[in-house]
mmCIF file of N, CA and C in Angstrom:
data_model
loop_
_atom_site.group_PDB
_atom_site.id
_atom_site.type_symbol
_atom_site.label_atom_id
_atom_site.label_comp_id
_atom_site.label_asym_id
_atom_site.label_seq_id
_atom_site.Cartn_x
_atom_site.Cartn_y
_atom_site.Cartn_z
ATOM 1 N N UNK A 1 -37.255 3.836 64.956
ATOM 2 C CA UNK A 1 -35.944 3.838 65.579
ATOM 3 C C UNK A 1 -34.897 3.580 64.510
ATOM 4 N N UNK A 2 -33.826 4.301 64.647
ATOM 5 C CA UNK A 2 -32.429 4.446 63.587
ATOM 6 C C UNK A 2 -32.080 2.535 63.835
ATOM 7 N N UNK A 3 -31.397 2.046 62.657
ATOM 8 C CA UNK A 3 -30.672 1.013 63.023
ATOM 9 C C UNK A 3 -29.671 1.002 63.657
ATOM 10 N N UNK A 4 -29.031 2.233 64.435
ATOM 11 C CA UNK A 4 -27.920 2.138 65.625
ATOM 12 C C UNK A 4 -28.803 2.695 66.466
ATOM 13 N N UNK A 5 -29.847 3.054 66.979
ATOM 14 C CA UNK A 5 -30.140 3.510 68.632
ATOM 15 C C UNK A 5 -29.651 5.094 68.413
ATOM 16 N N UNK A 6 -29.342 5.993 67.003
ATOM 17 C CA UNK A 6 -28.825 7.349 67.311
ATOM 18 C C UNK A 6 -29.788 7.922 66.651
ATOM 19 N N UNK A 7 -31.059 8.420 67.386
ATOM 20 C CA UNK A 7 -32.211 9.162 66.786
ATOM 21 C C UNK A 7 -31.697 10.134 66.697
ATOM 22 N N UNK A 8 -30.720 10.654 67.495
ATOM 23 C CA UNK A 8 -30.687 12.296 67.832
ATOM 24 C C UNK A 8 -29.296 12.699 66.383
ATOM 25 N N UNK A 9 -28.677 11.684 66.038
ATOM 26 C CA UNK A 9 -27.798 11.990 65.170
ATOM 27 C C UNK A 9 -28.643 12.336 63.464
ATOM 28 N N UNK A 10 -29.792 11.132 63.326
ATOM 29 C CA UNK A 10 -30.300 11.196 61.870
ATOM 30 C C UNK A 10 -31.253 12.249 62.124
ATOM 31 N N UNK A 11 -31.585 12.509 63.052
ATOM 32 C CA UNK A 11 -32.475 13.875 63.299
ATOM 33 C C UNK A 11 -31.491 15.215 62.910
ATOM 34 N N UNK A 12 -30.438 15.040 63.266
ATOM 35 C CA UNK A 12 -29.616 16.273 63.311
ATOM 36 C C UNK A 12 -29.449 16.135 61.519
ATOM 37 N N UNK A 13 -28.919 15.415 61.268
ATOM 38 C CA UNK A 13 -28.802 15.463 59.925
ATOM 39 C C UNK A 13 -29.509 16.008 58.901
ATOM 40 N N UNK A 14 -31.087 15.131 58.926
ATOM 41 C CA UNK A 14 -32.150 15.617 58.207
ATOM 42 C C UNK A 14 -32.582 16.808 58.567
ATOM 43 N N UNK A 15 -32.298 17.741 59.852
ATOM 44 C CA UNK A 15 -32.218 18.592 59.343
ATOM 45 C C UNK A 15 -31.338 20.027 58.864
ATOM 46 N N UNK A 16 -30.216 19.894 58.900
ATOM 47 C CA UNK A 16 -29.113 19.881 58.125
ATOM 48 C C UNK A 16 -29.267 19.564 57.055
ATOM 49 N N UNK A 17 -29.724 19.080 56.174
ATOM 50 C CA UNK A 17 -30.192 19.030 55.184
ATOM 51 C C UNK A 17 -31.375 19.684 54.600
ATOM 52 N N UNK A 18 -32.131 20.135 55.713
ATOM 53 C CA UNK A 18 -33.436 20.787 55.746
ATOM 54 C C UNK A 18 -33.140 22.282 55.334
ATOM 55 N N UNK A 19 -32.007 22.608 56.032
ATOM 56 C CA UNK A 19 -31.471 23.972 56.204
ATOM 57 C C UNK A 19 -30.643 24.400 54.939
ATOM 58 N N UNK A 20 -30.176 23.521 54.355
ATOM 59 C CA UNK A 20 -29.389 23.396 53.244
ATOM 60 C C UNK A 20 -30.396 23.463 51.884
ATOM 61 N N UNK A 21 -31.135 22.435 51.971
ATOM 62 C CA UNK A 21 -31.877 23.072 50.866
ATOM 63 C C UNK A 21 -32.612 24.117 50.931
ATOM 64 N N UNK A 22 -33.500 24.361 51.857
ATOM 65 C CA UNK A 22 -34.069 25.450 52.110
ATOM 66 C C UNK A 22 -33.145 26.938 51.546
ATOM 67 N N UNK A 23 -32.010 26.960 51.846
ATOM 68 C CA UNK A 23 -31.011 28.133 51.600
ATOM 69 C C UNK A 23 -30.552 27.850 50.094
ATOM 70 N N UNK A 24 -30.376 26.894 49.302
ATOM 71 C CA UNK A 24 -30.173 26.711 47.991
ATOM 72 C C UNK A 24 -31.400 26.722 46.808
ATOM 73 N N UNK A 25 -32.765 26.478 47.712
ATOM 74 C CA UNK A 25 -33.492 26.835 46.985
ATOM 75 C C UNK A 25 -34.189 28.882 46.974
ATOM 76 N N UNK A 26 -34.012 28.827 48.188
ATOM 77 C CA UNK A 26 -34.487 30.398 48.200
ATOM 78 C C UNK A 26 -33.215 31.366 47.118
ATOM 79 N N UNK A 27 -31.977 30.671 46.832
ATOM 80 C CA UNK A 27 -31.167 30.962 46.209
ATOM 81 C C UNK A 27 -30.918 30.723 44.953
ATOM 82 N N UNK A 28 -31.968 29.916 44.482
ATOM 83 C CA UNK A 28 -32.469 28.991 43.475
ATOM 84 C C UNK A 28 -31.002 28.722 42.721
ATOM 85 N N UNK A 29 -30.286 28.132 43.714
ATOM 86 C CA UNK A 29 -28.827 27.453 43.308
ATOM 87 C C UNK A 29 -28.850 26.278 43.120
ATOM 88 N N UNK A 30 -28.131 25.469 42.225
ATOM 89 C CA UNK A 30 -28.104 24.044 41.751
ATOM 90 C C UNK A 30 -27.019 23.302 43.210
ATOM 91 N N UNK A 31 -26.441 23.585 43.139
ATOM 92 C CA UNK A 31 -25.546 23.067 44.012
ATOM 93 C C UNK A 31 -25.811 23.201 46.107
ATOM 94 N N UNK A 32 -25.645 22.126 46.234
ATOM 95 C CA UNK A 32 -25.924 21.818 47.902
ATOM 96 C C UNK A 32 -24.327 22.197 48.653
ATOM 97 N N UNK A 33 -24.064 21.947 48.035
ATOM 98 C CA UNK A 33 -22.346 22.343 48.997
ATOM 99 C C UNK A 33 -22.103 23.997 48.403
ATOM 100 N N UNK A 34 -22.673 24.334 47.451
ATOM 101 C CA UNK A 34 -22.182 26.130 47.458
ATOM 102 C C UNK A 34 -23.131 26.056 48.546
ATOM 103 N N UNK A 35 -24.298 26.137 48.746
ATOM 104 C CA UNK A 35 -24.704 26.539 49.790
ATOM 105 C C UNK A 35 -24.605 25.942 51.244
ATOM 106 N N UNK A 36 -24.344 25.194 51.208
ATOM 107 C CA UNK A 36 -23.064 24.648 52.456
ATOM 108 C C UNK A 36 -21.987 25.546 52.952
ATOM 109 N N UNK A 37 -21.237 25.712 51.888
ATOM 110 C CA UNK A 37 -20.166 26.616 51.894
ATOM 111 C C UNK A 37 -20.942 28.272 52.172
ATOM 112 N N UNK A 38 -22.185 29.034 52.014
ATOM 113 C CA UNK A 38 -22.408 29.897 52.403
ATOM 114 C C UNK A 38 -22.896 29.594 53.970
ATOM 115 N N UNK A 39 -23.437 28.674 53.869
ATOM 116 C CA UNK A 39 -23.913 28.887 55.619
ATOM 117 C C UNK A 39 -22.718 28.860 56.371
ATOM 118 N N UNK A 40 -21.779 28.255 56.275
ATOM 119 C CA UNK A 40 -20.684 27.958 57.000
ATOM 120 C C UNK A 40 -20.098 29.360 57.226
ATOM 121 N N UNK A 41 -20.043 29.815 55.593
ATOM 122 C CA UNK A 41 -18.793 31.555 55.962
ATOM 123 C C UNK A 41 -19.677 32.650 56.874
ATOM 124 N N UNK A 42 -21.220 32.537 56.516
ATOM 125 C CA UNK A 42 -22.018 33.438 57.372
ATOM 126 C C UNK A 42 -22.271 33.342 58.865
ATOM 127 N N UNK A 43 -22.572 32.302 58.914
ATOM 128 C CA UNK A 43 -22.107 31.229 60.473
ATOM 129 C C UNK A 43 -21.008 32.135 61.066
ATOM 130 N N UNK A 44 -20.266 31.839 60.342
ATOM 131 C CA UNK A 44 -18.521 31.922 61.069
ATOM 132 C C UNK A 44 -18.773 33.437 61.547
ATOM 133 N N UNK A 45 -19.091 34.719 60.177
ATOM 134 C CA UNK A 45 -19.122 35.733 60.273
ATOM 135 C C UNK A 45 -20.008 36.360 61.618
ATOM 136 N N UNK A 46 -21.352 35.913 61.568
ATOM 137 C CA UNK A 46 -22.345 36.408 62.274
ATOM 138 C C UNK A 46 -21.885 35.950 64.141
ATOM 139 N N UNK A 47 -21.186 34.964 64.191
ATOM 140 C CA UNK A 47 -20.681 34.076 65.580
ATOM 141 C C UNK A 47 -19.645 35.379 65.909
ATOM 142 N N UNK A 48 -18.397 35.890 64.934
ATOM 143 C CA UNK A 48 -17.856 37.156 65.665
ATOM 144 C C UNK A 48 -18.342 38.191 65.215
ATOM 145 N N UNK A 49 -19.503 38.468 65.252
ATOM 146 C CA UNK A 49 -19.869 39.720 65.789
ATOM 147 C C UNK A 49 -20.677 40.024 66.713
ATOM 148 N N UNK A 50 -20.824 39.261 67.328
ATOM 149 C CA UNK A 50 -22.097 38.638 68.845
ATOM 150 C C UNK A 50 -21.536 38.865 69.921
ATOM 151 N N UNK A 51 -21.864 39.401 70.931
ATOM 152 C CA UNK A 51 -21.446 38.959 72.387
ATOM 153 C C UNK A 51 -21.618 37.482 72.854
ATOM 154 N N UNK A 52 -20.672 36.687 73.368
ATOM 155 C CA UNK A 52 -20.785 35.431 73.639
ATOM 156 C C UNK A 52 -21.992 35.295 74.279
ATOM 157 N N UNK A 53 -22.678 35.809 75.078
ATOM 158 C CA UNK A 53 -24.211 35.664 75.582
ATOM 159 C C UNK A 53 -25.317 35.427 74.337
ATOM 160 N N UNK A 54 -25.069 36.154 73.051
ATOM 161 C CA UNK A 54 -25.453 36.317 71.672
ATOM 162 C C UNK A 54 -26.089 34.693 71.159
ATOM 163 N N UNK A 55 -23.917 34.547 71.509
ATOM 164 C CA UNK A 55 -24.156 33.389 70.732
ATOM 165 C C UNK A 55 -24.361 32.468 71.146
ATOM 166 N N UNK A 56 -24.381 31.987 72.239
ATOM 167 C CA UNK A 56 -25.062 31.107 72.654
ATOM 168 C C UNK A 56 -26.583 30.444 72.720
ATOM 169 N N UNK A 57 -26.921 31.779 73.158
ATOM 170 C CA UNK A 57 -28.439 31.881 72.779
ATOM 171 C C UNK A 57 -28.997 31.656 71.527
ATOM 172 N N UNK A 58 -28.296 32.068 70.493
ATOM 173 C CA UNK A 58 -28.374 31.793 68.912
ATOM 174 C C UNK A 58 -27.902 30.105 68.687
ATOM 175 N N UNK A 59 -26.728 29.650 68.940
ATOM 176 C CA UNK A 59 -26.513 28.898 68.923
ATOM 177 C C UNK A 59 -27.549 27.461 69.620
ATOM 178 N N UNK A 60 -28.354 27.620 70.562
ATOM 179 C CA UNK A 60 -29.512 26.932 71.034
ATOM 180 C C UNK A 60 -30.447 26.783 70.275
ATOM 181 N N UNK A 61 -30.698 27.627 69.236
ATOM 182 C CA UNK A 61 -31.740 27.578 68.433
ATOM 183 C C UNK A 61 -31.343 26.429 67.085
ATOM 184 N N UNK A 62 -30.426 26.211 66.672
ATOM 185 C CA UNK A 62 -29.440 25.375 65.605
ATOM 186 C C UNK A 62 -29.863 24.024 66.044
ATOM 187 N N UNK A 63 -30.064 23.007 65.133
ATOM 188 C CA UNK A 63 -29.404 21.512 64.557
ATOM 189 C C UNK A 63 -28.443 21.787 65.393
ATOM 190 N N UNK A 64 -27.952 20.297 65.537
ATOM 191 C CA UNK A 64 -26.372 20.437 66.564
ATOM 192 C C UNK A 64 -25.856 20.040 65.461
ATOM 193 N N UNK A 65 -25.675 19.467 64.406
ATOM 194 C CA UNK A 65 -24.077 19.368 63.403
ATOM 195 C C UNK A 65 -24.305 20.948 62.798
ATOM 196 N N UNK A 66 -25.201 21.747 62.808
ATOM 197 C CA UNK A 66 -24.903 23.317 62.390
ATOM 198 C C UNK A 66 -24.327 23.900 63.479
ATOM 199 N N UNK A 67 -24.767 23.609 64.957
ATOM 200 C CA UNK A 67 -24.202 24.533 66.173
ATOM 201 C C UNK A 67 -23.036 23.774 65.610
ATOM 202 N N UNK A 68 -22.493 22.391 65.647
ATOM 203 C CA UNK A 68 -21.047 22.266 65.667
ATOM 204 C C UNK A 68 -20.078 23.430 64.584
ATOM 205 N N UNK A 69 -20.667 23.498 63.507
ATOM 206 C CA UNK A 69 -19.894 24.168 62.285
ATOM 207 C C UNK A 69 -19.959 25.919 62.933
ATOM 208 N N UNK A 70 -21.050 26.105 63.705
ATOM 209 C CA UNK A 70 -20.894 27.662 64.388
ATOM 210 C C UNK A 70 -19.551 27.853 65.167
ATOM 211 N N UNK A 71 -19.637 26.850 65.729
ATOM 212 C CA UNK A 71 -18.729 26.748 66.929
ATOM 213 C C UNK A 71 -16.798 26.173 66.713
ATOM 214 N N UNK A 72 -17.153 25.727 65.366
ATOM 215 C CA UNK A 72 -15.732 25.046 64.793
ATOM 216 C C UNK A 72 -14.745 26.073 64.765
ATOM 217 N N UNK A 73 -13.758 25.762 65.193
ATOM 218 C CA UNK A 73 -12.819 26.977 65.064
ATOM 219 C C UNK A 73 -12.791 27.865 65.954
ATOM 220 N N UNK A 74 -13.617 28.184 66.858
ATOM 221 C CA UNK A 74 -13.953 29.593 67.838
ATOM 222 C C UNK A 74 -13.005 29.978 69.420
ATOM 223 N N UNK A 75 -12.681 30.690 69.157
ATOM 224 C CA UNK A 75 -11.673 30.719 70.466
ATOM 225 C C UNK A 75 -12.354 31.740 71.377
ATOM 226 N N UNK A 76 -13.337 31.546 71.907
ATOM 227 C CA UNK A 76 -14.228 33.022 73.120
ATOM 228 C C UNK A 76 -12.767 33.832 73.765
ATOM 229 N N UNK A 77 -11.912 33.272 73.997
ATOM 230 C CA UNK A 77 -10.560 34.200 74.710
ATOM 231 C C UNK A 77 -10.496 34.970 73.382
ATOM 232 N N UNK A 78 -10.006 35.087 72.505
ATOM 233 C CA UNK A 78 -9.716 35.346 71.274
ATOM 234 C C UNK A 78 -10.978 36.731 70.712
ATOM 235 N N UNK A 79 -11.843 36.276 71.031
ATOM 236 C CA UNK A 79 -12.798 37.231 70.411
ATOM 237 C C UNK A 79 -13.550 38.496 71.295
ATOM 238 N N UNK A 80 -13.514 39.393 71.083
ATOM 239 C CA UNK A 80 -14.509 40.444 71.915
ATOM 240 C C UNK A 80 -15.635 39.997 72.298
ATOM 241 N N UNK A 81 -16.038 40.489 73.496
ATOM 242 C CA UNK A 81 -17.104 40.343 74.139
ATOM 243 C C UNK A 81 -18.229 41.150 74.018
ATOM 244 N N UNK A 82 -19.151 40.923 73.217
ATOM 245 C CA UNK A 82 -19.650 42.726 73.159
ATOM 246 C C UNK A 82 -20.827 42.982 74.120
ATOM 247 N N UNK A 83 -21.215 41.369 74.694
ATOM 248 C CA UNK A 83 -22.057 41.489 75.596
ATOM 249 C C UNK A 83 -22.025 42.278 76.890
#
């Protein structure tokens, strides 16, 4: 058990971190925040080009501090529906 009672937060984290290296090493990049900074712009990219049914469903599959960064910024009024 976490020393605050938030399993579900250090879970989210580690793996967020899981995902991060994983993508910096298949990239065999030194740096954790360039590849931070790529998941984030591809994230962003791949979220409008989805039908909101898409992304949701995609979005279920995510860490929740990654669904959060999918979802940061997103206006569904704003974006086509392609579903």
């Amino acid at each position: 058990m976490s020393a605050q009672g938030l399993e579900v937060i250090d879970h989210t984290v580690q793996l967020t971190h899981e995902w991060i290296n994983e993508l910096r090493e298949r990239l065999d990049w030194s740096s954790s925040r360039d590849a931070l900074r790529l998941l984030r712009i591809t994230l962003v990219q791949i979220r409008n080009h989805l039908g909101h049914d898409e992304v949701a469903q995609l979005s279920a599959q995510m860490p929740l501090l990654i669904r959060g960064m999918f979802f940061e910024g997103w206006q569904p009024s704003h974006t086509p529906s392609y579903g």
